[in-house]
Every structure is written in structure tokens, then in C-alpha cells.
XYZ file of C-alpha atoms in Angstrom:
761
model
C 34.099 24.236 41.968
C 31.888 21.803 40.018
C 29.174 24.463 39.655
C 31.758 26.929 38.373
C 33.169 24.336 35.987
C 29.694 23.550 34.618
C 29.021 27.240 34.082
C 32.225 27.615 32.088
C 31.130 24.734 29.863
C 28.092 26.600 28.646
C 29.310 27.807 25.301
C 29.808 31.450 24.473
C 27.043 31.074 21.883
C 24.516 30.803 24.706
C 23.365 34.188 25.956
C 23.162 35.117 29.578
C 19.940 35.894 31.401
C 20.753 39.594 31.315
C 20.997 39.475 27.548
C 17.693 37.601 27.375
C 15.840 40.319 29.210
C 17.371 43.287 27.426
C 18.276 42.386 23.872
C 15.282 42.583 21.567
C 17.716 42.228 18.657
C 18.303 38.587 19.570
C 14.851 37.003 19.618
C 16.164 33.448 19.990
C 17.268 34.247 23.534
C 13.667 34.693 24.642
C 12.697 31.147 23.674
C 12.045 28.405 26.195
C 12.144 25.053 24.366
C 10.732 23.434 27.527
C 7.397 25.234 27.043
C 4.713 22.549 27.002
C 6.894 19.657 28.176
C 5.129 19.144 31.526
C 2.622 16.801 29.931
C 1.306 13.255 30.193
C -1.192 11.169 28.207
C -4.213 12.152 30.295
C -3.382 15.874 30.573
C -1.530 17.817 27.922
C 0.143 21.124 28.648
C 1.510 21.063 25.115
C 2.823 17.512 24.633
C 6.031 19.033 23.298
C 9.697 18.116 23.705
C 12.763 20.375 23.628
C 13.547 20.380 19.917
C 17.198 21.160 19.239
C 17.241 21.794 15.502
C 17.181 24.384 12.760
C 13.940 25.704 11.278
C 12.285 22.985 9.196
C 15.421 20.848 9.608
C 15.327 17.203 8.577
C 16.569 16.060 11.977
C 15.809 17.155 15.502
C 17.638 16.224 18.694
C 16.124 15.865 22.143
C 17.087 14.374 25.496
C 15.153 11.152 25.959
C 13.595 10.543 29.371
C 10.975 8.007 28.288
C 11.530 4.387 27.403
C 12.314 3.356 23.848
C 9.154 3.627 21.764
C 7.322 5.841 24.248
C 5.801 8.826 22.443
C 6.356 10.894 25.579
C 10.056 10.898 24.843
C 10.795 13.878 27.118
C 8.607 14.894 30.036
C 9.462 17.684 32.427
C 8.540 15.629 35.500
C 11.089 12.914 34.655
C 14.339 12.719 36.595
C 16.457 10.429 34.396
C 17.800 10.710 30.857
C 18.229 7.508 28.846
C 20.042 9.060 25.924
C 20.145 11.853 23.384
C 17.859 11.012 20.539
C 17.660 11.976 16.914
C 13.929 12.305 16.431
C 11.431 13.097 13.696
C 8.415 12.871 15.983
C 5.614 15.370 15.246
C 3.626 14.479 18.380
C 3.529 11.747 21.021
C 0.298 10.418 19.535
C 1.991 9.954 16.152
C 5.208 8.627 17.717
C 8.528 8.563 15.898
C 10.428 7.176 12.936
C 14.091 6.766 12.031
C 15.350 7.362 15.546
C 18.611 6.465 17.298
C 20.296 7.443 20.551
C 23.763 8.475 21.734
C 24.668 8.334 25.446
C 27.869 8.789 27.473
C 28.510 6.357 30.354
C 31.306 5.976 32.924
C 32.331 3.274 35.385
C 30.747 -0.065 34.567
C 30.055 -0.778 30.901
C 26.294 -0.311 30.551
C 24.306 -0.092 27.345
C 20.732 -1.175 28.123
C 18.413 1.863 28.250
C 17.607 1.426 31.937
C 21.149 0.608 33.032
C 22.719 3.549 31.219
C 20.075 6.070 32.407
C 21.365 8.907 34.561
C 19.739 11.236 37.047
C 19.623 14.883 35.986
C 18.123 18.148 37.183
C 16.588 21.057 35.308
C 18.862 23.202 37.466
C 21.810 21.874 35.474
C 20.052 21.904 32.103
C 20.298 24.601 29.418
C 17.862 24.375 26.513
C 18.042 26.662 23.508
C 16.776 26.005 19.976
C 20.388 25.877 18.789
C 22.079 24.400 21.878
C 21.370 21.920 24.646
C 23.457 21.108 27.714
C 22.835 18.913 30.732
C 24.848 17.406 33.558
C 24.415 13.636 33.857
C 24.954 13.029 37.564
C 25.506 9.256 37.540
C 28.106 9.475 34.794
C 29.582 12.779 36.003
C 29.469 13.876 32.350
C 28.187 17.089 30.818
C 26.585 16.633 27.400
C 26.275 19.451 24.875
C 24.527 19.328 21.476
C 24.299 21.806 18.613
C 22.504 21.113 15.296
C 22.477 21.689 11.563
C 19.638 20.624 9.237
C 20.883 17.052 8.760
C 23.824 16.812 11.168
C 24.894 17.752 14.682
C 27.893 18.081 16.971
C 28.157 16.609 20.460
C 30.615 17.595 23.168
C 30.989 15.302 26.173
C 33.019 16.544 29.146
C 34.197 13.475 31.029
C 35.640 12.990 34.528
C 38.912 11.240 35.222
C 38.155 7.610 34.467
C 39.759 4.558 32.935
C 36.255 3.393 31.974
C 34.549 6.073 29.896
C 32.131 4.965 27.191
C 29.853 6.211 24.419
C 26.805 4.077 23.678
C 24.927 4.138 20.377
C 21.465 2.570 20.309
C 19.891 2.017 16.875
C 16.576 0.955 18.456
C 14.484 -2.140 17.959
C 12.263 -3.343 15.104
C 15.360 -4.156 13.023
C 18.588 -2.169 12.996
C 22.227 -2.352 11.969
C 25.501 -1.190 13.510
C 29.163 -1.330 12.508
C 32.191 -0.016 14.392
C 35.316 1.025 12.476
C 37.971 1.667 15.170
C 40.727 2.740 12.773
C 38.504 5.473 11.406
C 37.114 6.348 14.881
C 33.740 5.886 13.297
C 30.408 4.171 13.885
C 27.775 3.657 11.213
C 24.330 2.144 11.393
C 20.711 2.417 10.455
C 17.320 2.282 12.106
C 14.230 0.928 10.339
C 11.759 1.682 13.107
C 8.659 3.711 12.270
C 5.235 4.056 13.855
C 2.697 4.981 11.167
C 1.627 3.694 7.781
C 3.475 1.128 5.729
C 6.857 1.824 4.154
C 9.246 -0.292 2.096
C 13.036 0.000 2.081
C 12.878 2.503 4.919
C 16.170 3.176 6.683
C 17.603 6.130 8.546
C 21.337 5.777 7.892
C 23.688 7.467 10.330
C 27.418 8.099 10.617
C 29.245 9.143 13.786
C 32.862 10.305 14.038
C 34.739 10.720 17.334
C 37.890 12.785 17.798
C 39.383 10.273 20.252
C 40.766 6.784 19.516
C 38.833 3.792 20.887
C 40.537 1.452 23.331
C 37.405 -0.699 23.513
C 34.815 -1.485 20.840
C 31.823 -3.785 21.213
C 28.683 -4.286 19.198
C 25.571 -5.510 20.991
C 22.118 -6.846 20.270
C 19.171 -6.776 22.638
C 20.926 -7.111 26.023
C 23.903 -9.151 24.825
C 27.427 -7.996 23.993
C 28.877 -9.495 20.825
C 32.400 -10.811 21.409
C 33.213 -11.903 17.866
C 32.043 -9.090 15.601
C 31.979 -5.306 15.365
C 29.113 -5.497 12.867
C 25.589 -6.639 13.703
C 22.227 -6.743 11.991
C 19.526 -7.746 14.445
C 16.148 -6.882 15.875
C 17.858 -4.391 18.187
C 21.449 -3.378 17.455
C 23.884 -1.034 19.129
C 27.507 -0.181 19.783
C 29.635 0.818 22.725
C 33.137 2.231 22.487
C 35.431 3.078 25.387
C 38.591 4.923 26.395
C 40.372 6.497 29.340
C 39.674 10.145 30.086
C 41.263 12.815 32.207
C 39.270 15.202 34.383
C 37.460 17.749 32.223
C 38.487 16.058 28.973
C 36.203 16.939 26.090
C 35.326 14.300 23.517
C 33.663 15.553 20.344
C 31.286 13.704 18.050
C 30.167 14.681 14.582
C 26.921 13.029 13.547
C 24.810 13.050 10.407
C 22.084 10.933 8.882
C 20.254 10.280 5.637
C 17.139 8.491 4.454
C 18.998 7.755 1.195
C 22.284 5.956 1.956
C 25.428 5.869 4.069
C 27.214 7.784 1.324
C 24.571 10.505 1.468
C 24.884 10.665 5.260
C 28.650 11.203 4.846
C 27.936 13.906 2.288
C 25.461 15.610 4.609
C 28.059 15.597 7.387
C 30.848 17.003 5.233
C 28.617 19.631 3.657
C 26.988 20.892 6.859
C 29.762 20.503 9.435
C 32.831 20.823 7.213
C 35.791 21.724 9.435
C 33.710 23.649 11.966
C 34.298 23.045 15.642
C 31.429 22.797 18.112
C 31.295 26.512 18.869
C 31.343 27.473 15.182
C 28.360 25.213 14.464
C 26.612 26.627 17.501
C 27.159 30.211 16.403
C 25.890 29.424 12.910
C 22.796 27.707 14.302
C 22.065 30.673 16.545
C 22.459 33.040 13.599
C 20.009 31.013 11.503
C 17.444 31.154 14.289
C 17.840 34.886 14.791
C 17.606 35.586 11.075
C 14.467 33.453 10.762
C 12.769 34.831 13.870
C 13.638 38.441 13.078
C 10.921 38.588 10.433
C 8.778 39.690 13.357
C 10.069 42.156 15.922
C 7.920 42.929 18.959
C 8.334 45.816 21.368
C 6.566 47.159 24.407
C 5.229 43.970 25.895
C 6.109 42.399 29.217
C 9.059 40.041 29.407
C 6.622 37.130 29.819
C 4.644 38.154 26.729
C 7.827 38.464 24.682
C 9.078 35.078 25.821
C 5.736 33.478 25.066
C 5.554 35.082 21.629
C 8.958 33.868 20.483
C 8.580 30.482 22.167
C 5.366 29.980 20.200
C 7.020 31.213 17.019
C 9.889 28.752 17.575
C 7.439 25.869 17.809
C 5.810 26.945 14.522
C 9.059 26.632 12.568
C 9.664 22.881 12.842
C 6.850 21.133 11.036
C 6.495 20.037 8.367
C 10.184 19.189 8.340
C 12.395 18.665 5.322
C 12.684 15.096 4.100
C 14.775 16.037 1.094
C 18.558 16.002 0.711
C 21.135 17.321 -1.770
C 23.145 14.689 -3.622
C 26.759 14.948 -4.798
C 25.643 16.999 -7.816
C 23.596 19.304 -5.543
C 20.387 17.900 -6.957
C 17.405 17.714 -4.617
C 16.398 14.118 -3.869
C 14.311 12.265 -1.302
C 13.402 8.824 -0.096
C 9.780 8.215 -1.006
C 7.687 6.662 1.779
C 5.148 5.731 -0.907
C 7.210 3.565 -3.260
C 10.424 2.991 -1.314
C 12.562 4.552 -4.053
C 14.955 7.479 -4.160
C 13.184 10.160 -6.143
C 13.996 13.665 -7.383
C 12.549 16.795 -5.819
C 11.253 18.162 -2.544
C 9.407 16.276 0.175
C 8.238 17.266 3.653
C 6.621 15.327 6.468
C 5.295 15.561 9.993
C 2.107 17.600 9.851
C -1.605 16.997 10.168
C -3.644 19.305 7.976
C -6.688 18.912 10.257
C -4.697 20.973 12.734
C -2.431 23.151 10.663
C -4.604 24.355 7.768
C -6.233 26.772 10.200
C -3.361 29.105 11.112
C 0.060 27.506 10.632
C -0.095 27.451 6.821
C -1.633 30.940 6.651
C 1.328 32.116 8.737
C 3.791 30.540 6.307
C 2.028 32.180 3.370
C 2.285 35.570 5.044
C 5.749 35.422 6.610
C 7.703 32.588 4.935
C 6.136 31.951 1.505
C 9.324 30.577 -0.056
C 9.453 27.607 2.319
C 5.784 26.921 1.637
C 6.539 26.965 -2.088
C 8.950 24.090 -1.411
C 6.211 22.386 0.610
C 3.750 22.753 -2.274
C 6.302 21.149 -4.597
C 6.621 18.386 -2.021
C 2.859 17.857 -2.135
C 3.099 17.384 -5.900
C 5.548 14.556 -5.249
C 3.286 13.079 -2.565
C 0.531 12.900 -5.167
C 2.699 11.595 -8.015
C 4.358 8.912 -5.892
C 1.451 7.879 -3.690
C -1.644 8.734 -5.691
C -3.106 11.010 -3.012
C -2.334 14.111 -1.047
C -1.569 13.317 2.595
C -3.864 14.623 5.309
C -1.432 13.453 8.006
C 2.126 12.723 6.881
C 4.461 10.902 9.255
C 6.314 10.588 6.925
C 3.854 8.890 4.536
C 0.092 8.476 4.823
C -1.110 8.077 8.400
C -4.636 6.822 8.991
C -5.748 9.341 11.583
C -8.111 12.339 11.855
C -10.808 13.435 9.392
C -11.347 15.922 6.597
C -9.807 16.642 3.242
C -7.993 19.763 4.387
C -5.142 19.455 1.921
C -7.627 21.372 -0.239
C -7.238 24.405 2.004
C -3.452 24.112 2.207
C -3.088 23.899 -1.588
C -5.712 26.479 -2.524
C -4.647 29.076 0.021
C -1.010 29.040 -1.056
C -1.898 29.871 -4.658
C -4.641 32.333 -3.759
C -2.197 34.230 -1.549
C 0.339 34.624 -4.291
C 2.653 31.613 -4.419
C 3.776 30.835 -7.976
C 6.427 28.879 -9.845
C 5.197 25.326 -9.281
C 2.790 22.959 -11.001
C -0.473 24.197 -9.519
C -2.570 22.407 -12.163
C -1.315 19.027 -10.996
C -2.181 20.024 -7.442
C -5.650 21.103 -8.580
C -6.076 17.684 -10.213
C -5.012 16.127 -6.910
C -7.683 18.128 -5.063
C -10.410 17.086 -7.477
C -9.275 13.469 -7.240
C -9.258 13.568 -3.452
C -12.643 15.288 -3.275
C -14.417 12.632 -5.311
C -12.868 9.374 -4.173
C -12.288 7.322 -1.066
C -8.661 6.521 -0.464
C -7.023 3.232 0.491
C -7.300 4.408 4.114
C -10.003 6.564 5.654
C -7.693 9.537 6.206
C -6.903 10.253 2.546
C -9.446 11.236 -0.051
C -12.928 11.478 1.435
C -14.308 8.703 3.564
C -18.054 8.553 2.884
C -17.751 10.581 -0.325
C -20.538 8.716 -2.142
C -23.029 9.686 0.544
C -21.663 13.215 0.753
C -21.910 13.876 -2.971
C -25.363 12.284 -3.327
C -27.076 13.354 -0.094
C -25.089 16.467 0.752
C -23.817 15.003 4.018
C -22.196 11.905 5.477
C -24.965 10.063 7.347
C -24.842 9.254 11.029
C -26.206 5.708 10.677
C -23.974 4.159 8.008
C -21.089 3.200 10.299
C -18.816 6.076 9.277
C -17.409 7.596 12.441
C -17.383 11.334 13.146
C -19.680 11.902 10.180
C -20.897 15.411 11.019
C -17.324 16.634 11.412
C -16.464 15.135 8.033
C -19.435 16.860 6.404
C -18.562 20.277 7.810
C -14.911 20.002 6.864
C -15.680 18.692 3.368
C -17.965 21.705 2.824
C -15.180 24.158 3.647
C -12.733 22.115 1.554
C -15.160 22.337 -1.370
C -15.121 26.115 -0.964
C -11.311 26.025 -1.157
C -11.461 23.984 -4.378
C -14.055 26.388 -5.781
C -11.821 29.363 -5.007
C -8.770 27.753 -6.589
C -10.692 26.577 -9.636
C -11.959 30.101 -10.219
C -8.454 31.539 -9.856
C -7.129 29.015 -12.388
C -9.892 29.812 -14.880
C -11.506 26.392 -14.726
C -14.923 26.094 -16.399
C -17.784 27.500 -14.341
C -19.689 24.265 -14.815
C -16.888 22.555 -12.904
C -16.317 25.120 -10.187
C -20.040 25.537 -9.523
C -20.141 21.921 -8.330
C -17.822 22.791 -5.453
C -19.530 26.090 -4.786
C -22.820 24.239 -4.377
C -21.262 21.557 -2.170
C -19.706 24.235 0.025
C -23.263 24.888 1.243
C -23.680 21.318 2.492
C -23.114 22.519 6.045
C -26.749 23.646 5.938
C -27.902 20.042 5.789
C -26.727 19.399 9.349
C -28.163 22.514 10.959
C -30.936 21.633 13.401
C -33.339 24.574 13.863
C -34.749 23.065 17.059
C -31.390 23.377 18.884
C -29.686 25.976 16.728
C -26.676 23.639 16.427
C -25.105 21.171 14.019
C -26.369 17.633 14.475
C -25.726 14.252 12.926
C -28.293 13.245 10.314
C -29.422 9.765 9.309
C -29.497 8.445 5.774
C -33.287 8.896 5.585
C -33.001 12.600 6.374
C -33.986 12.444 10.036
C -31.675 13.850 12.695
C -29.844 11.486 15.035
C -31.773 10.733 18.210
C -31.123 11.086 21.068
C -28.955 14.183 20.682
C -26.712 15.552 23.403
C -24.853 18.679 22.245
C -22.288 18.063 25.000
C -21.368 14.602 23.700
C -17.773 14.462 22.518
C -16.840 12.363 19.511
C -19.605 10.274 17.952
C -20.752 12.584 15.127
C -17.848 14.948 15.803
C -14.054 14.760 16.092
C -12.406 15.499 19.435
C -15.178 17.904 20.295
C -18.936 18.281 20.617
C -21.671 20.086 18.709
C -20.978 23.321 20.586
C -17.442 23.242 19.191
C -18.152 22.150 15.627
C -21.255 24.241 14.992
C -18.997 27.232 14.257
C -16.986 25.337 11.627
C -18.366 27.178 8.600
C -15.257 29.251 7.965
C -16.292 30.388 4.488
C -19.884 31.404 5.188
C -20.380 32.782 8.685
C -23.173 35.027 7.417
C -24.968 31.930 6.187
C -24.589 30.447 9.662
C -25.845 33.671 11.251
C -28.940 33.492 9.063
C -29.570 29.882 10.084
C -29.244 30.794 13.747
C -31.830 33.551 13.461
C -29.798 36.693 12.940
C -26.971 38.618 14.521
C -28.470 38.977 18.003
C -29.175 35.273 18.417
C -25.792 34.442 16.910
C -23.956 36.666 19.394
C -26.026 35.286 22.266
C -25.014 31.770 21.251
C -21.367 32.794 21.050
C -21.641 34.313 24.535
C -23.191 31.149 25.928
C -20.110 29.105 24.994
C -18.221 30.958 27.724
C -21.029 31.036 30.307
C -22.168 27.409 30.199
C -20.593 25.014 32.710
C -17.936 22.653 31.294
C -20.222 19.618 31.329
C -19.493 16.753 28.974
C -20.602 13.323 27.828
C -17.604 11.030 27.287
C -19.568 7.844 26.518
C -18.319 7.622 22.912
C -14.750 7.254 24.187
C -15.607 5.225 27.272
C -13.650 7.648 29.449
C -12.363 11.188 29.718
C -9.892 11.894 26.930
C -7.297 14.542 27.646
C -8.971 17.126 25.388
C -12.132 16.919 27.525
C -10.183 17.327 30.745
C -8.345 20.341 29.388
C -11.628 22.070 28.577
C -13.080 21.166 31.969
C -10.257 22.669 34.012
C -9.754 25.851 31.928
C -12.662 27.717 33.533
C -13.850 29.059 30.181
C -17.140 27.161 29.975
C -17.495 25.097 26.793
C -14.659 26.944 25.059
C -12.054 24.226 24.417
C -9.058 26.214 23.217
C -6.781 23.225 23.758
C -8.158 21.636 20.593
C -8.530 23.004 17.091
C -12.225 22.931 16.072
C -13.260 25.969 18.128
C -10.084 28.058 18.116
C -11.423 30.491 15.480
C -14.736 31.016 17.290
C -13.548 34.029 19.286
C -13.143 35.982 16.045
C -16.729 35.428 14.890
C -18.124 38.383 16.862
C -16.687 40.502 14.040
C -19.264 39.055 11.630
C -22.172 40.149 13.839
C -21.205 43.681 14.795
C -19.683 43.198 18.252
C -15.918 43.162 17.610
C -15.096 44.287 21.148
C -16.025 40.820 22.403
C -13.407 39.322 20.092
C -10.901 41.786 21.544
C -11.787 40.804 25.095
C -11.728 37.035 24.626
C -8.606 36.997 22.459
C -6.651 38.863 25.141
C -8.201 36.716 27.877
C -7.150 33.533 26.083
C -3.620 34.803 25.437
C -3.264 35.828 29.082
C -4.656 32.671 30.650
C -3.882 29.837 28.267
C -0.273 30.576 27.228
C 3.005 31.100 29.045
C 6.625 30.222 28.244
C 6.749 27.604 31.015
C 6.690 23.789 31.026
C 2.897 23.896 31.540
C 2.513 26.770 29.093
C -0.142 25.397 26.710
C -3.717 24.339 27.436
C -3.716 21.189 25.288
C -1.669 19.654 22.498
C 0.457 22.228 20.704
C -0.107 20.233 17.490
C 2.697 21.027 15.072
C 2.552 24.785 15.310
C -1.217 25.331 15.118
C -1.936 26.274 18.734
C 1.186 28.449 18.698
C 0.056 30.061 15.450
C -3.216 31.070 17.102
C -1.212 32.969 19.721
C 1.193 34.606 17.288
C -1.562 35.752 14.941
C -3.666 36.949 17.867
C -0.722 38.877 19.299
C -0.317 40.542 15.891
C -3.960 41.576 16.115
C -5.661 39.486 13.418
C -6.483 35.852 12.563
C -7.170 33.831 9.359
C -10.690 32.564 10.078
C -11.110 31.516 6.435
C -7.663 30.669 5.058
C -8.857 30.224 1.461
C -9.981 33.843 1.331
C -7.929 37.023 1.166
C -8.887 38.211 4.634
C -7.608 38.213 8.184
C -10.245 38.984 10.818
C -9.304 41.645 13.355
C -8.742 41.231 17.063
C -6.455 43.609 18.918
C -2.641 43.709 19.038
C -0.866 42.531 22.186
C 2.289 44.670 21.901
C 2.842 48.409 21.728
C 4.680 47.887 18.446
C 5.154 44.984 16.078
C 7.180 45.084 12.867
C 6.628 42.359 10.286
C 9.283 42.284 7.567
C 7.875 40.485 4.569
C 9.907 38.327 2.235
C 9.471 40.924 -0.509
C 11.188 43.516 1.668
C 8.046 45.454 2.560
C 7.152 46.062 6.187
C 3.893 45.959 8.101
C 4.232 48.111 11.225
C 1.495 47.841 13.849
C 1.613 50.624 16.435
C -0.533 50.474 19.556
C 1.333 52.754 21.995
C -1.471 52.853 24.586
C -1.587 49.051 24.811
C -1.564 47.678 28.363
C -3.145 45.003 30.512
C -6.137 47.286 31.026
C -6.277 48.755 27.526
C -7.324 45.711 25.548
C -10.047 47.351 23.448
C -9.611 49.004 20.040
C -10.740 52.632 20.054
C -9.485 53.743 16.638
C -7.959 51.938 13.662
C -5.894 53.717 11.060
C -4.217 52.171 7.987
C -1.638 54.189 6.042
C -2.917 57.436 7.488
C -6.603 56.776 6.843
C -9.389 55.797 9.216
C -10.256 52.153 8.614
C -13.618 50.713 9.645
C -13.690 47.095 8.351
C -13.215 44.218 10.790
C -10.686 42.584 8.482
C -7.392 43.181 6.691
C -6.571 42.100 3.148
C -3.616 39.796 2.562
C -2.874 41.427 -0.787
C -2.908 44.866 0.815
C -0.569 43.777 3.598
C 1.871 42.380 1.043
C 2.345 45.940 -0.241
C 3.433 47.061 3.224
C 1.415 49.081 5.686
C 1.567 51.282 8.761
C -1.313 50.475 11.087
C -2.002 52.699 14.071
C -4.338 51.313 16.691
C -5.725 53.421 19.509
C -6.328 51.262 22.583
C -8.479 51.891 25.646
C -9.930 50.301 28.758
C -13.562 50.421 27.591
C -15.096 48.926 24.431
C -15.776 51.162 21.473
C -19.253 49.960 20.534
C -19.588 52.066 17.393
C -16.589 50.921 15.344
C -17.002 47.863 13.096
C -20.712 47.473 13.773
C -22.094 48.016 10.276
C -22.767 45.247 7.762
C -20.257 46.820 5.373
C -17.518 46.294 7.972
C -18.012 42.543 8.321
C -15.532 39.989 6.931
C -16.108 37.820 3.871
C -18.919 35.300 3.764
C -19.900 33.405 0.638
C -23.616 34.079 1.209
C -23.026 37.811 1.613
C -20.853 37.921 -1.490
C -23.720 36.619 -3.555
């Protein structure tokens, strides 16, 4: 009977398995939010958590299996849940901010995270983007959650008990709680955050229950307070109790704000209104389906379809909204830079080192209006903090390398976004390109050396110097492109055009690879191209040597021509996965993920080499791109808990899959081109924001037929190995003939190759 009862609890807004497998019109039902959750610090299969939220929502909910403060807040191998957490965590390595937990308990009053934890099973867990349900065995309670952008509804189904409780944990590092029994309400705030330095930071929350309290206690640390229902302490919480009958449902409405308690109340009233749980759930499902339906895929296997939409789901969370609407419907935000409440948009939770490559290009193609908001948010980052963030969580985080905000800003404008202050953003790029920031991860660390010598030297105690040089060179290209588009003086833009060639300064003809260079102009010695870190970032020379996104032809020339270039590309897959981990003093998870993938030195689980597969198109052998793209999609992705081959990284690794399944990839985001691979599905329909459609037909597609035989755009034979963004925005019908053997005549001429700055000139 209990199994039947649990099944009935699963709301009508959750589709059945039969619907999942048959209904292409409801893409959200294909998604597995548990994809990538079977991870741990030394081996990442995604390092994700089930995110129960709306696209780009300010708040996300997740079951918490890890201890308070553990970045691995939900891991598939865990068997206990400690609570249901409001989270803003972009990745376990970045950890969280503004979090709090809600947890039902029965029997003995328990509020400590270990005492209140309950056994659970994935067999009694339902995870959807818009709905989560799980049976907590120790409490004999079923928990259900459904979200809005800044609020959520909970539904607890209790057993018969005279000792049923709801615990609220506002976490440590200073928090506040207050219980108002007459209003059946709990308020509080959390000040905990993991990165950067913020003033006046609070995540204010309000919780309403639909059942009167017969018991109310505040607590701090592990002590119940007997004389007050209001506590400010290092670690504050609340517990309320009541009697329940068997199967009794207790509902909670929850909302939060980074602005104030009053704003949290406003967010709750605006987003939940008088809706019951099922109404909120239905609305959340509708939002997901509307958002996902921009891309409709047909003719793939059920596993391919699930993987596609599960990846797409992961792409639509970060960066998340940090802005709110005040009582006058004006857009406001808490500023992590000055601690004040400021007007306008703000977003957080993304690292441009990861996401400039494919996530932002995807937004510019499919969801440009949300990226317009993000660009306006970047203006506020710059005005309030003096710099553009390279990793925002939610303010400046001192992690990773590069100045890749240049790509994110330039690409958006170059691909058609308008209606915001692009000149201020251009000023921000120029400022960031010519100055060191207050931390190494904003501006350009080592910029004096870079601008004077043309590279960041290996021997001046600046870590990962070769990676910085290569990324700065591409970022200079992005600034050059934007400056040209804005009509800036040629004398100004030529500076960045010239600097975009600085990658040449690190090319070592003796090895045919990029290599750290000393201040005196000599190359670093000894040099091991398999050494991770050191001159490079989370990779080795074999990974970073391809990082010349804007000038692959220039790289081909350095390597000795197309034949040698292709041979070097081939060798990435045929070499053994050897490595030197001495820089780190041990095997970091990215190294292990490359080692076990059985793809040689190709480390798809990390970002620096993910575009490499598409470079065969620049040297006249596009069929090798087609082979390796399909091979990587088949082997490295699946909509299962171990479904990624490394950190998912805020939508970037998912974006590689989604673009590749569409049949093209943005090797150089700050250009107009997407480089061709081969589509995964028999048909894909992309509905653009302007109402136009791009239809990609590949009816002969199959597991065996992975090679492009013919390519036809709008009724005409098309030979280039690239597609134009501007052309796609006008709508297109693309017909792709697929076959089991490579077509070694198509796309082999120089005129067919994608953009390179050297070739352009």
C-alpha cells in the first residue's frame, strides 16, 4: 500500500515514463537532472547536482546529501539526505553562497544536520527540472518541491504522529532566525559565502506554513533556545512542530531576496500569489517546455534525445539572475562590489574561461534577449566594481586565467545584440586589457610583460603564463573585432590586432608545440609537453597548442603546413594518455579523466582542447571532424549519473554536445562563423527568437552513417566548412546527405576553410 500511496503523491504535473518516450512535444520529460551527479573530488562525471529551478532563476533547490559547507552537496552514491537546500552554487569547486535548508522530521525533535538526516533511495526519488520528490525513510515523510525564479512551494506528506517537525537551518558563518507562530511564519537570513569579499551580504528568506504550530523553538549551534523565538548567532535555526494524521499534507511557501525581508515577501506574493502546489508545478513545467522548445529534435534514439535535452537543461541555469523587481516593478540588485542596493540587471555564477567557448555563443544564437540582460549586468559589474568579472560567484572570484570577458562582450555585439551601452563595455575591455586587477583573475595578470614582450614570461613567478599569453592573444582579437565594429580609430584597433598575433611568440619550432618562454627570450628548459599545469592551466602543451581560435591558418603555417598539422591532430588521439603531474604534486581529477577515457591525449573533460576536433576543417580533412565529433558524443555523454567525462562547468561541456548534435561548433566565437561537423539527428528544428527557423534535415543519419556526403543550404549545393551566423538568423533549410564512408572531396579546397585572421589578410 505504501508504494501505491507514494505513486499517487507524484503530482499530475509529472509525466509518466510512457509519455517520456513518446512525446517529442514535451522536451522537459526527457531530462534527467541526475546526469553527472555520480561524482567525487578525485573523479568527476559532471560534478553536478539536481537543480530544481526555472531557467536562469535566482534560486535553485536541491536535496542536500553532503555536510554543511561541502561543495559536493548532492552525490549520487550518498544514501542520506540532510535537508532541502536553496543553493546558488555554480560548481563544487566554487562552493555556495546565501544558502539555507528546510527538513521535515518525525519522532524525536532533531535539528542537527547529522541527527535529522534520513536514509533515502533513488528508487523512491523523482527528479524533474520543475519538480522533485523523495521518500525520507527515517521520518516516513515524502517531500515534494516545485520552483519559481525567486520562490518555491514544498509539500510534506506526514505519517500519523504527535511529534512532527519542520527544521529550518540558516547555516553557519553568521545567521539570523525568527519564528512568528501567530502568522505561521519563519523569517531569517544567511550571510555565508565562499568566494571573494562582500559587505552587507544577506540572503533574506520568508517561509509560510499552512498549519498552526503547537511547538516553536529557535536554536543556535547544537543548543535549543528556551527563552526566545529570535536568534542572531554564528549558526541559527528554527524548529516548529505539530501533530499530524496519516497522509496529512503540510504546505510551505518560501521565497528569498538579497535585498530585504520586505523584498522577499514581495517576491513570494508576486511569484506564488494564490497558487497551490500543483498550479506552481504546472507553470514551472510550462516555462521549461516553452524554453526548451526552441530546439526540436527528431529521429534520434531515446538515449540521444534524453542526452540532448539533459545537456540543454544544464545550459539554462548559469549565469543566474541576481536581480529583483521592487514594489514599483523597477529592476534592482544587491551589489557584491559595494554592498549597496543598486538599479539594473545583475547576473552571477559563471566562469568565462569555461563558458566563452560555447555557452555564450549558444545564448547569442538561441536566446539573445537573456544575453542582452547579461550584457547590461556586465555594465553594472564594471560600474560598481571597476572591472569585468572573469569568474563571478557572485562577485569577483580569484580563480582561473585569461581575460575572456572580452570574448563574451565582443561576440554579443558582433552577433547582433543591440540596445545597451556597448561603448561603456568597450571601455571596460580596454581597461581590463591594459591593467592588472586587485586580484589575479580580473584584468590581466602579467600585462606589463605581455604588452612589452608579447608574452607573459615563464620565469617571473606568474603561474600558468603560457596559457595566459594564448588566451590574451585571442581576447585581443575579440577587442580588435569589436573596436572595428564600433568604428574606433584604426590606430587604436591595430594595437589589438597586432597583439592577437602574440601566440606566435610561444611556438617552439623544435617540438611544433606551444612552450613557456623566459624573460630573456629563451624557451623554458627542461620541457615536457605532457606536463600538466606549470606554464598551462589544467592541461598540457598538447592541449593548449591548439588555442589559437582566431588564426588557425597562422598555426597551420607555423606547424609546417596542412599535412603536418593534420598529422599532429591525429597524434592527439593515438598517443598514450601519459602525464606529468609534478606541478600539482598528485593526479588532479582532470588528469585522471583524460587517462581513463581511452582517447589518447584528448582531454574532453576539460575546456582547453574541446574545440580541437573541429580544426580538421581548416586543413581540408573535414571527415575526421565528423568521425571524432560523433565518437565523442557517443562515448563521453549519456543522460545517466555518470554521464559526463569531467566537470560540466556551468553549461560549457553541455554546450559542446548540443552544438555538435546540431552539426556545427563556434571555434572562434568573436567571428561570424560556426565550423561544421555532422548532425546527430535525422531532423532538428531551431526556432530563432526573431521567428525564423533553421531546419537541418539528415534523413539517412544513423549510427553507421556519420559522414557528410552532400550539404545543401536553401536548395543550393554548399561547399564551405562553416556556416554564417548572420545567414542563419535569416532562417535556413539545410539538407545533409549522410553515409557510412567519408566523402574526401567535399570541403577540401582552401576556399572552403573557415575564417583565420592570417588568411583574411
